[in-house]
């Protein structure tokens, strides 16, 4: 393979749905037009074509950079050299051109998949989505190029609008499922990964969803009430995770800069006043009684910095006050906000681990400081909020993670010197 198919960090594939069905029955076709032939069926399976040849770089961006941001559609972009002109949308002789419906293979809304093969040849997806746009650039006297822009299925939800929806009081996760099940949404059940939520949403008349409400916007409102995560996973599943807090999940990757564990070549550190929230106001739909949480000590030091939600879907004022208290973050803390590593620095096993780290996973970052500094090093356990991949012929594969604080607790282990003490760090699970 050419292009980015083979680089120093592994084998890759980038596939596009051609619009054809493999082994599908086709009327009047000399080969596939015989229903009595057991090789051909009325439905068939989707055919994908690898388009890595001629690609110099692939860029993927998914998730969010900060815990306070909303999740949007993940994106992927790449540019291909079209030496034979087969991706030009007007080329009816292209092997990817679908004659029955007069559509080119490289067309908007075709499914696209970027994958990497591990050291044991296991295929893992890094991005699954749809083509939303492509620009064909004619280079007079040179090589034509095609720049392709893709988005995950959040893009589809952002283009869909609800009919009036009379809701019932239910958990946030049940509300997400109910919206996805609506006929005007009809999101596939097999591509969902919805974990049970912790928050109950309202079901009174005030919570009725109005005609014309944007689906993705409403789901973001559900997640705002839950304060969890709602995103498309690297393998194309709509994922809903409950309110972020303590976790029993240990770090799946440990990054160090001292030559041990997984190396990295970039780390971002932030220590900012705008991290502070010392006044939080949450008001549920249909209520004139906003719930307010204050931290007077923080306000005296950092002035009043407010987080306000005026249209919360939570079912009661009590739940709204709990959310307001949850949103308080009275003291800024220095933390690692991003980490970057290049696959050329990593062992084969480390590449396999790093490639598939996804949003919601837990990682540890440790940095060493100058001699004589106290402490000599500092490790933080963090949650991944965003992932960016860049794969290129010249520089190989690099990845950047954006993080948020998390608290890891451990299951109590009887008679263990460290984990056998029931306290804030060790729990019954």
CSV table of C-alpha atoms in Angstrom, one decimal:
chain,number,residue,atom,x,y,z
A,1,UNK,CA,0.0,0.0,0.0
A,2,UNK,CA,1.0,3.6,-0.5
A,3,UNK,CA,0.1,6.7,1.4
A,4,UNK,CA,-0.4,6.3,5.1
A,5,UNK,CA,-1.2,2.6,4.8
A,6,UNK,CA,2.2,1.7,6.3
A,7,UNK,CA,4.1,4.0,8.6
A,8,UNK,CA,6.5,3.4,11.5
A,9,UNK,CA,3.7,2.9,14.0
A,10,UNK,CA,1.6,0.3,12.3
A,11,UNK,CA,-0.8,-0.7,9.5
A,12,UNK,CA,-3.8,1.4,8.8
A,13,UNK,CA,-6.8,1.4,6.6
A,14,UNK,CA,-9.3,4.1,5.5
A,15,UNK,CA,-12.4,2.7,3.9
A,16,UNK,CA,-15.4,4.4,2.2
A,17,UNK,CA,-18.8,2.9,1.5
A,18,UNK,CA,-19.0,2.7,-2.3
A,19,UNK,CA,-22.8,2.5,-2.3
A,20,UNK,CA,-22.7,-1.0,-3.7
A,21,UNK,CA,-24.0,-4.2,-2.1
A,22,UNK,CA,-21.8,-7.3,-2.3
A,23,UNK,CA,-23.6,-10.4,-3.3
A,24,UNK,CA,-26.9,-8.5,-3.9
A,25,UNK,CA,-29.5,-9.7,-6.3
A,26,UNK,CA,-29.7,-7.3,-9.3
A,27,UNK,CA,-32.5,-7.4,-11.9
A,28,UNK,CA,-31.5,-8.1,-15.5
A,29,UNK,CA,-27.9,-8.7,-14.4
A,30,UNK,CA,-26.3,-11.7,-16.3
A,31,UNK,CA,-24.6,-12.9,-13.1
A,32,UNK,CA,-26.5,-11.5,-10.1
A,33,UNK,CA,-30.0,-11.7,-11.7
A,34,UNK,CA,-30.7,-15.3,-10.8
A,35,UNK,CA,-32.6,-15.7,-7.6
A,36,UNK,CA,-32.1,-19.5,-7.8
A,37,UNK,CA,-28.3,-18.9,-7.4
A,38,UNK,CA,-27.5,-19.3,-3.7
A,39,UNK,CA,-24.6,-16.9,-4.0
A,40,UNK,CA,-26.8,-13.8,-4.4
A,41,UNK,CA,-29.4,-12.4,-2.0
A,42,UNK,CA,-32.0,-9.6,-2.0
A,43,UNK,CA,-30.3,-7.6,0.7
A,44,UNK,CA,-26.5,-8.2,0.3
A,45,UNK,CA,-23.8,-6.5,2.4
A,46,UNK,CA,-22.2,-3.1,2.1
A,47,UNK,CA,-19.1,-2.9,0.1
A,48,UNK,CA,-16.2,-0.7,1.3
A,49,UNK,CA,-13.2,0.4,-0.8
A,50,UNK,CA,-9.8,1.2,0.7
A,51,UNK,CA,-8.7,4.7,-0.4
A,52,UNK,CA,-5.4,5.0,1.4
A,53,UNK,CA,-3.3,5.2,-1.8
A,54,UNK,CA,-2.2,8.8,-2.4
A,55,UNK,CA,-3.2,10.1,1.0
A,56,UNK,CA,-0.5,12.1,2.7
A,57,UNK,CA,-2.2,13.0,6.0
A,58,UNK,CA,-5.3,12.1,8.0
A,59,UNK,CA,-6.5,14.3,10.9
A,60,UNK,CA,-9.2,13.3,13.5
A,61,UNK,CA,-10.7,15.4,16.2
A,62,UNK,CA,-13.2,14.0,18.7
A,63,UNK,CA,-14.7,15.0,22.1
A,64,UNK,CA,-14.1,18.3,24.0
A,65,UNK,CA,-11.1,20.1,25.4
A,66,UNK,CA,-12.6,21.0,28.7
A,67,UNK,CA,-15.2,19.4,31.0
A,68,UNK,CA,-17.3,22.5,30.9
A,69,UNK,CA,-17.7,22.3,27.1
A,70,UNK,CA,-20.5,20.5,25.2
A,71,UNK,CA,-19.7,17.6,23.0
A,72,UNK,CA,-20.1,18.3,19.3
A,73,UNK,CA,-19.6,16.1,16.2
A,74,UNK,CA,-16.3,14.4,15.9
A,75,UNK,CA,-14.5,15.2,12.6
A,76,UNK,CA,-12.0,13.7,10.2
A,77,UNK,CA,-10.3,15.2,7.1
A,78,UNK,CA,-7.9,13.9,4.6
A,79,UNK,CA,-6.6,14.9,1.1
A,80,UNK,CA,-6.1,12.3,-1.7
A,81,UNK,CA,-4.1,12.5,-4.9
A,82,UNK,CA,-6.5,11.4,-7.7
A,83,UNK,CA,-3.9,10.2,-10.3
A,84,UNK,CA,-6.5,8.3,-12.4
A,85,UNK,CA,-9.5,10.6,-11.9
A,86,UNK,CA,-11.6,7.8,-10.4
A,87,UNK,CA,-12.9,10.0,-7.6
A,88,UNK,CA,-14.1,12.8,-9.8
A,89,UNK,CA,-17.9,13.0,-9.3
A,90,UNK,CA,-18.5,13.2,-13.1
A,91,UNK,CA,-16.5,10.1,-14.1
A,92,UNK,CA,-19.2,7.5,-14.9
A,93,UNK,CA,-16.5,5.0,-15.8
A,94,UNK,CA,-15.1,5.1,-12.3
A,95,UNK,CA,-15.2,1.7,-10.5
A,96,UNK,CA,-16.9,3.5,-7.7
A,97,UNK,CA,-19.6,5.1,-9.8
A,98,UNK,CA,-23.1,3.6,-9.1
A,99,UNK,CA,-24.9,3.5,-12.5
A,100,UNK,CA,-28.4,2.5,-11.2
A,101,UNK,CA,-28.7,5.6,-9.1
A,102,UNK,CA,-26.2,7.8,-11.0
A,103,UNK,CA,-24.1,8.6,-8.0
A,104,UNK,CA,-20.3,8.6,-7.5
A,105,UNK,CA,-18.8,6.4,-4.9
A,106,UNK,CA,-17.2,9.3,-3.1
A,107,UNK,CA,-20.4,11.1,-2.2
A,108,UNK,CA,-21.9,12.9,0.8
A,109,UNK,CA,-23.3,10.6,3.5
A,110,UNK,CA,-21.2,7.7,2.5
A,111,UNK,CA,-19.9,5.9,5.6
A,112,UNK,CA,-16.1,6.2,6.2
A,113,UNK,CA,-14.0,4.3,8.6
A,114,UNK,CA,-10.4,4.8,9.8
A,115,UNK,CA,-8.8,1.8,11.4
A,116,UNK,CA,-5.5,0.6,12.7
A,117,UNK,CA,-4.2,-3.0,13.0
A,118,UNK,CA,-2.5,-4.0,16.2
A,119,UNK,CA,0.7,-6.0,16.5
A,120,UNK,CA,-1.4,-9.2,16.5
A,121,UNK,CA,-3.3,-8.0,13.4
A,122,UNK,CA,-6.5,-7.0,15.3
A,123,UNK,CA,-8.5,-4.3,13.6
A,124,UNK,CA,-9.5,-1.3,15.8
A,125,UNK,CA,-11.4,1.7,14.6
A,126,UNK,CA,-10.2,5.2,15.3
A,127,UNK,CA,-13.1,7.0,13.6
A,128,UNK,CA,-16.4,6.0,12.1
A,129,UNK,CA,-18.6,8.6,10.4
A,130,UNK,CA,-20.0,10.0,7.2
A,131,UNK,CA,-18.6,12.1,4.4
A,132,UNK,CA,-20.2,15.6,4.7
A,133,UNK,CA,-18.3,17.4,2.0
A,134,UNK,CA,-15.5,16.9,-0.5
A,135,UNK,CA,-13.7,19.5,-2.6
A,136,UNK,CA,-12.2,18.3,-5.9
A,137,UNK,CA,-9.3,20.5,-6.9
A,138,UNK,CA,-8.3,20.4,-10.6
A,139,UNK,CA,-4.6,21.1,-10.9
A,140,UNK,CA,-3.9,22.2,-14.5
A,141,UNK,CA,-0.6,20.5,-15.5
A,142,UNK,CA,-0.4,18.7,-12.1
A,143,UNK,CA,-2.1,16.1,-10.0
A,144,UNK,CA,-5.7,16.5,-9.1
A,145,UNK,CA,-6.5,16.3,-5.4
A,146,UNK,CA,-9.7,15.6,-3.4
A,147,UNK,CA,-10.1,17.0,0.1
A,148,UNK,CA,-12.6,15.0,2.1
A,149,UNK,CA,-14.4,16.3,5.3
A,150,UNK,CA,-16.2,13.8,7.5
A,151,UNK,CA,-18.2,13.9,10.7
A,152,UNK,CA,-19.5,11.2,13.1
A,153,UNK,CA,-23.2,10.6,13.5
A,154,UNK,CA,-23.7,13.6,15.8
A,155,UNK,CA,-23.8,15.5,12.6
A,156,UNK,CA,-26.9,13.6,11.6
A,157,UNK,CA,-28.5,14.3,14.9
A,158,UNK,CA,-27.7,18.0,14.5
A,159,UNK,CA,-29.6,18.0,11.2
A,160,UNK,CA,-32.7,16.3,12.7
A,161,UNK,CA,-35.6,18.0,14.5
A,162,UNK,CA,-38.3,16.6,16.8
A,163,UNK,CA,-42.0,16.6,16.6
A,164,UNK,CA,-43.8,17.7,19.8
A,165,UNK,CA,-42.8,15.1,22.4
A,166,UNK,CA,-44.8,14.6,25.6
A,167,UNK,CA,-42.2,13.2,28.1
A,168,UNK,CA,-42.7,11.3,31.3
A,169,UNK,CA,-40.5,11.5,34.4
A,170,UNK,CA,-37.6,9.2,33.9
A,171,UNK,CA,-33.8,8.8,34.3
A,172,UNK,CA,-31.6,10.8,32.0
A,173,UNK,CA,-30.4,7.6,30.2
A,174,UNK,CA,-34.0,6.5,29.6
A,175,UNK,CA,-34.7,10.0,28.1
A,176,UNK,CA,-31.8,9.6,25.7
A,177,UNK,CA,-33.1,6.2,24.6
A,178,UNK,CA,-36.7,7.6,24.2
A,179,UNK,CA,-35.5,10.4,22.0
A,180,UNK,CA,-33.3,8.1,19.8
A,181,UNK,CA,-36.3,5.7,19.4
A,182,UNK,CA,-38.7,8.4,18.1
A,183,UNK,CA,-39.7,7.8,14.4
A,184,UNK,CA,-38.3,11.2,13.3
A,185,UNK,CA,-34.9,10.2,14.8
A,186,UNK,CA,-34.8,6.4,14.4
A,187,UNK,CA,-31.2,6.1,15.6
A,188,UNK,CA,-30.0,2.5,15.2
A,189,UNK,CA,-30.3,0.5,18.4
A,190,UNK,CA,-27.2,-1.6,17.6
A,191,UNK,CA,-24.9,1.5,17.7
A,192,UNK,CA,-25.8,2.7,21.2
A,193,UNK,CA,-23.8,2.3,24.4
A,194,UNK,CA,-26.0,3.9,27.1
A,195,UNK,CA,-25.1,3.5,30.8
A,196,UNK,CA,-27.8,4.1,33.4
A,197,UNK,CA,-27.9,7.7,34.5
A,198,UNK,CA,-28.0,9.1,38.0
A,199,UNK,CA,-30.5,12.0,37.5
A,200,UNK,CA,-34.2,12.0,37.1
A,201,UNK,CA,-35.7,14.4,34.5
A,202,UNK,CA,-39.0,16.1,34.7
A,203,UNK,CA,-42.2,14.9,33.0
A,204,UNK,CA,-44.7,17.6,33.7
A,205,UNK,CA,-46.2,19.9,31.0
A,206,UNK,CA,-43.4,22.4,31.4
A,207,UNK,CA,-41.0,19.7,30.2
A,208,UNK,CA,-42.9,19.0,26.9
A,209,UNK,CA,-40.4,19.1,24.0
A,210,UNK,CA,-41.6,21.7,21.5
A,211,UNK,CA,-42.1,21.0,17.8
A,212,UNK,CA,-38.9,21.9,15.9
A,213,UNK,CA,-36.5,21.2,18.8
A,214,UNK,CA,-33.1,20.2,17.5
A,215,UNK,CA,-32.2,16.6,18.5
A,216,UNK,CA,-28.6,17.1,19.3
A,217,UNK,CA,-29.3,20.3,21.1
A,218,UNK,CA,-31.9,18.5,23.3
A,219,UNK,CA,-29.6,15.6,24.0
A,220,UNK,CA,-27.0,18.1,25.1
A,221,UNK,CA,-29.6,19.6,27.5
A,222,UNK,CA,-30.2,16.1,28.9
A,223,UNK,CA,-26.4,15.7,29.4
A,224,UNK,CA,-26.3,19.1,31.1
A,225,UNK,CA,-28.7,17.9,33.7
A,226,UNK,CA,-26.8,14.7,34.2
A,227,UNK,CA,-23.3,16.3,33.9
A,228,UNK,CA,-21.9,13.1,32.3
A,229,UNK,CA,-20.6,12.5,28.8
A,230,UNK,CA,-22.5,12.1,25.6
A,231,UNK,CA,-20.4,11.4,22.5
A,232,UNK,CA,-19.7,9.1,19.6
A,233,UNK,CA,-17.1,6.5,20.4
A,234,UNK,CA,-14.1,5.8,18.2
A,235,UNK,CA,-16.0,2.8,16.7
A,236,UNK,CA,-19.2,4.7,16.0
A,237,UNK,CA,-21.4,4.0,19.0
A,238,UNK,CA,-23.5,6.8,20.5
A,239,UNK,CA,-22.2,6.7,24.1
A,240,UNK,CA,-23.9,8.1,27.2
A,241,UNK,CA,-22.0,8.1,30.6
A,242,UNK,CA,-23.4,9.2,34.0
A,243,UNK,CA,-22.4,12.1,36.2
A,244,UNK,CA,-18.7,12.4,36.5
A,245,UNK,CA,-17.3,11.8,39.9
A,246,UNK,CA,-15.3,9.1,41.7
A,247,UNK,CA,-14.5,6.0,39.7
A,248,UNK,CA,-13.4,2.5,40.3
A,249,UNK,CA,-11.8,2.3,36.9
A,250,UNK,CA,-8.0,2.4,37.2
A,251,UNK,CA,-5.8,4.1,34.7
A,252,UNK,CA,-5.4,2.2,31.4
A,253,UNK,CA,-2.2,4.0,30.5
A,254,UNK,CA,0.6,5.5,32.6
A,255,UNK,CA,2.6,8.2,30.9
A,256,UNK,CA,6.0,9.3,32.3
A,257,UNK,CA,8.8,11.5,31.1
A,258,UNK,CA,11.6,9.7,33.0
A,259,UNK,CA,12.2,6.8,30.7
A,260,UNK,CA,9.7,4.5,32.4
A,261,UNK,CA,6.2,3.5,31.3
A,262,UNK,CA,4.8,5.2,28.3
A,263,UNK,CA,6.8,8.2,27.1
A,264,UNK,CA,5.3,11.5,25.8
A,265,UNK,CA,6.6,14.6,24.1
A,266,UNK,CA,4.2,17.3,25.2
A,267,UNK,CA,2.1,18.2,28.2
A,268,UNK,CA,-0.2,21.1,28.9
A,269,UNK,CA,-0.5,22.6,32.4
A,270,UNK,CA,-3.2,25.1,33.4
A,271,UNK,CA,-3.7,27.2,36.5
A,272,UNK,CA,-6.3,29.8,35.7
A,273,UNK,CA,-8.7,32.0,37.6
A,274,UNK,CA,-11.5,31.2,35.1
A,275,UNK,CA,-11.4,27.6,36.4
A,276,UNK,CA,-13.2,28.9,39.5
A,277,UNK,CA,-17.0,28.6,40.0
A,278,UNK,CA,-18.0,30.0,43.4
A,279,UNK,CA,-21.6,30.7,42.6
A,280,UNK,CA,-23.9,28.3,40.8
A,281,UNK,CA,-27.6,28.9,39.8
A,282,UNK,CA,-29.8,26.1,38.5
A,283,UNK,CA,-33.5,26.7,37.7
A,284,UNK,CA,-35.7,23.9,36.3
A,285,UNK,CA,-38.3,24.3,33.6
A,286,UNK,CA,-41.6,25.6,35.0
A,287,UNK,CA,-40.1,26.9,38.2
A,288,UNK,CA,-39.6,30.4,39.4
A,289,UNK,CA,-37.4,29.3,42.3
A,290,UNK,CA,-33.8,29.3,41.2
A,291,UNK,CA,-31.5,27.1,43.4
A,292,UNK,CA,-28.3,28.9,44.4
A,293,UNK,CA,-25.1,27.6,45.8
A,294,UNK,CA,-22.4,29.9,47.0
A,295,UNK,CA,-18.9,29.7,48.4
A,296,UNK,CA,-18.3,32.9,50.3
A,297,UNK,CA,-14.6,32.2,51.0
A,298,UNK,CA,-13.8,31.7,47.3
A,299,UNK,CA,-15.8,34.8,46.4
A,300,UNK,CA,-13.8,36.9,48.8
A,301,UNK,CA,-10.6,35.8,47.1
A,302,UNK,CA,-11.5,35.3,43.5
A,303,UNK,CA,-14.6,37.6,43.2
A,304,UNK,CA,-17.9,36.2,42.2
A,305,UNK,CA,-17.7,33.8,39.2
A,306,UNK,CA,-21.1,32.3,38.3
A,307,UNK,CA,-22.3,29.2,36.4
A,308,UNK,CA,-25.9,29.5,35.5
A,309,UNK,CA,-28.5,27.1,34.0
A,310,UNK,CA,-31.9,28.6,33.5
A,311,UNK,CA,-33.7,25.7,31.7
A,312,UNK,CA,-32.6,22.6,33.5
A,313,UNK,CA,-34.5,19.3,32.7
A,314,UNK,CA,-34.1,18.1,36.3
A,315,UNK,CA,-37.4,17.0,37.9
A,316,UNK,CA,-37.2,19.0,41.2
A,317,UNK,CA,-35.7,22.0,43.0
A,318,UNK,CA,-33.9,19.6,45.3
A,319,UNK,CA,-32.1,18.0,42.3
A,320,UNK,CA,-31.4,21.4,41.0
A,321,UNK,CA,-29.8,22.4,44.3
A,322,UNK,CA,-27.7,19.2,44.3
A,323,UNK,CA,-26.5,20.1,40.8
A,324,UNK,CA,-25.7,23.7,41.8
A,325,UNK,CA,-23.5,22.3,44.7
A,326,UNK,CA,-21.9,19.8,42.3
A,327,UNK,CA,-21.0,22.7,39.9
A,328,UNK,CA,-19.1,24.6,42.6
A,329,UNK,CA,-15.3,24.6,42.0
A,330,UNK,CA,-14.1,27.2,44.5
A,331,UNK,CA,-10.3,26.9,44.2
A,332,UNK,CA,-8.2,26.8,41.1
A,333,UNK,CA,-5.8,23.9,41.0
A,334,UNK,CA,-2.8,23.4,38.7
A,335,UNK,CA,-3.3,20.3,36.6
A,336,UNK,CA,-2.3,18.6,33.4
A,337,UNK,CA,-4.8,19.5,30.7
A,338,UNK,CA,-3.4,17.8,27.7
A,339,UNK,CA,-0.8,15.2,26.7
A,340,UNK,CA,0.8,14.5,23.3
A,341,UNK,CA,2.9,11.5,22.2
A,342,UNK,CA,4.3,10.3,19.0
A,343,UNK,CA,4.1,6.6,18.1
A,344,UNK,CA,7.7,6.6,16.9
A,345,UNK,CA,8.7,7.0,20.5
A,346,UNK,CA,6.7,3.9,21.6
A,347,UNK,CA,7.1,0.2,21.7
A,348,UNK,CA,4.7,-2.0,19.7
A,349,UNK,CA,2.7,-2.9,22.8
A,350,UNK,CA,2.5,0.8,23.9
A,351,UNK,CA,1.2,1.8,20.5
A,352,UNK,CA,-1.5,-0.7,20.7
A,353,UNK,CA,-2.6,0.7,24.1
A,354,UNK,CA,-2.3,4.3,23.2
A,355,UNK,CA,-4.1,4.1,19.8
A,356,UNK,CA,-7.4,3.0,21.3
A,357,UNK,CA,-7.7,5.2,24.4
A,358,UNK,CA,-11.1,6.8,24.1
A,359,UNK,CA,-13.2,9.6,25.7
A,360,UNK,CA,-14.1,8.6,29.3
A,361,UNK,CA,-11.0,6.5,29.8
A,362,UNK,CA,-8.7,7.2,32.8
A,363,UNK,CA,-5.0,7.8,32.3
A,364,UNK,CA,-2.1,8.9,34.6
A,365,UNK,CA,0.4,11.6,33.7
A,366,UNK,CA,3.6,12.0,35.7
A,367,UNK,CA,6.1,14.8,35.1
A,368,UNK,CA,9.6,15.2,36.5
A,369,UNK,CA,10.8,18.7,37.6
A,370,UNK,CA,14.2,20.3,37.8
A,371,UNK,CA,16.7,19.0,40.4
A,372,UNK,CA,16.2,20.6,43.8
A,373,UNK,CA,12.5,21.2,43.1
A,374,UNK,CA,10.0,20.0,45.6
A,375,UNK,CA,8.3,17.7,44.7
A,376,UNK,CA,10.8,16.1,42.4
A,377,UNK,CA,7.8,14.8,40.3
A,378,UNK,CA,4.1,14.9,40.3
A,379,UNK,CA,1.6,12.3,39.0
A,380,UNK,CA,-2.1,13.1,38.3
A,381,UNK,CA,-4.9,10.6,37.4
A,382,UNK,CA,-7.2,12.2,34.8
A,383,UNK,CA,-10.1,11.5,32.6
A,384,UNK,CA,-9.9,11.8,28.8
A,385,UNK,CA,-12.3,14.3,27.4
A,386,UNK,CA,-11.0,14.7,23.9
A,387,UNK,CA,-8.8,12.9,21.4
A,388,UNK,CA,-6.9,14.1,18.3
A,389,UNK,CA,-5.0,11.8,15.9
A,390,UNK,CA,-2.7,13.0,13.1
A,391,UNK,CA,-1.3,10.3,10.8
A,392,UNK,CA,1.1,11.4,8.0
A,393,UNK,CA,3.6,9.9,5.7
A,394,UNK,CA,6.4,12.2,6.9
A,395,UNK,CA,5.8,12.2,10.7
A,396,UNK,CA,3.9,8.9,11.4
A,397,UNK,CA,1.2,8.8,14.0
A,398,UNK,CA,0.8,11.2,16.9
A,399,UNK,CA,-2.0,11.6,19.3
A,400,UNK,CA,-3.1,14.3,21.8
A,401,UNK,CA,-5.5,13.8,24.7
A,402,UNK,CA,-7.4,16.5,26.5
A,403,UNK,CA,-8.2,15.8,30.2
A,404,UNK,CA,-10.2,16.7,33.2
A,405,UNK,CA,-9.8,15.9,36.9
A,406,UNK,CA,-11.1,12.6,38.3
A,407,UNK,CA,-11.0,10.8,41.6
A,408,UNK,CA,-10.0,7.2,41.5
A,409,UNK,CA,-11.1,5.0,44.5
A,410,UNK,CA,-10.1,1.4,44.9
A,411,UNK,CA,-12.0,-1.7,46.0
A,412,UNK,CA,-11.4,-2.8,49.6
A,413,UNK,CA,-9.0,-5.8,49.7
A,414,UNK,CA,-9.0,-7.6,53.0
A,415,UNK,CA,-5.6,-7.9,54.8
A,416,UNK,CA,-3.9,-5.7,52.2
A,417,UNK,CA,-1.5,-3.1,53.8
A,418,UNK,CA,-2.6,-0.4,51.3
A,419,UNK,CA,-6.1,-1.3,50.2
A,420,UNK,CA,-7.3,-3.1,53.3
A,421,UNK,CA,-8.2,0.1,55.1
A,422,UNK,CA,-11.8,1.4,54.6
A,423,UNK,CA,-11.5,5.1,54.0
A,424,UNK,CA,-12.1,7.7,51.3
A,425,UNK,CA,-9.7,6.0,48.9
A,426,UNK,CA,-10.8,2.4,49.5
A,427,UNK,CA,-14.5,1.5,49.2
A,428,UNK,CA,-16.6,-1.7,49.2
A,429,UNK,CA,-17.3,-1.3,45.5
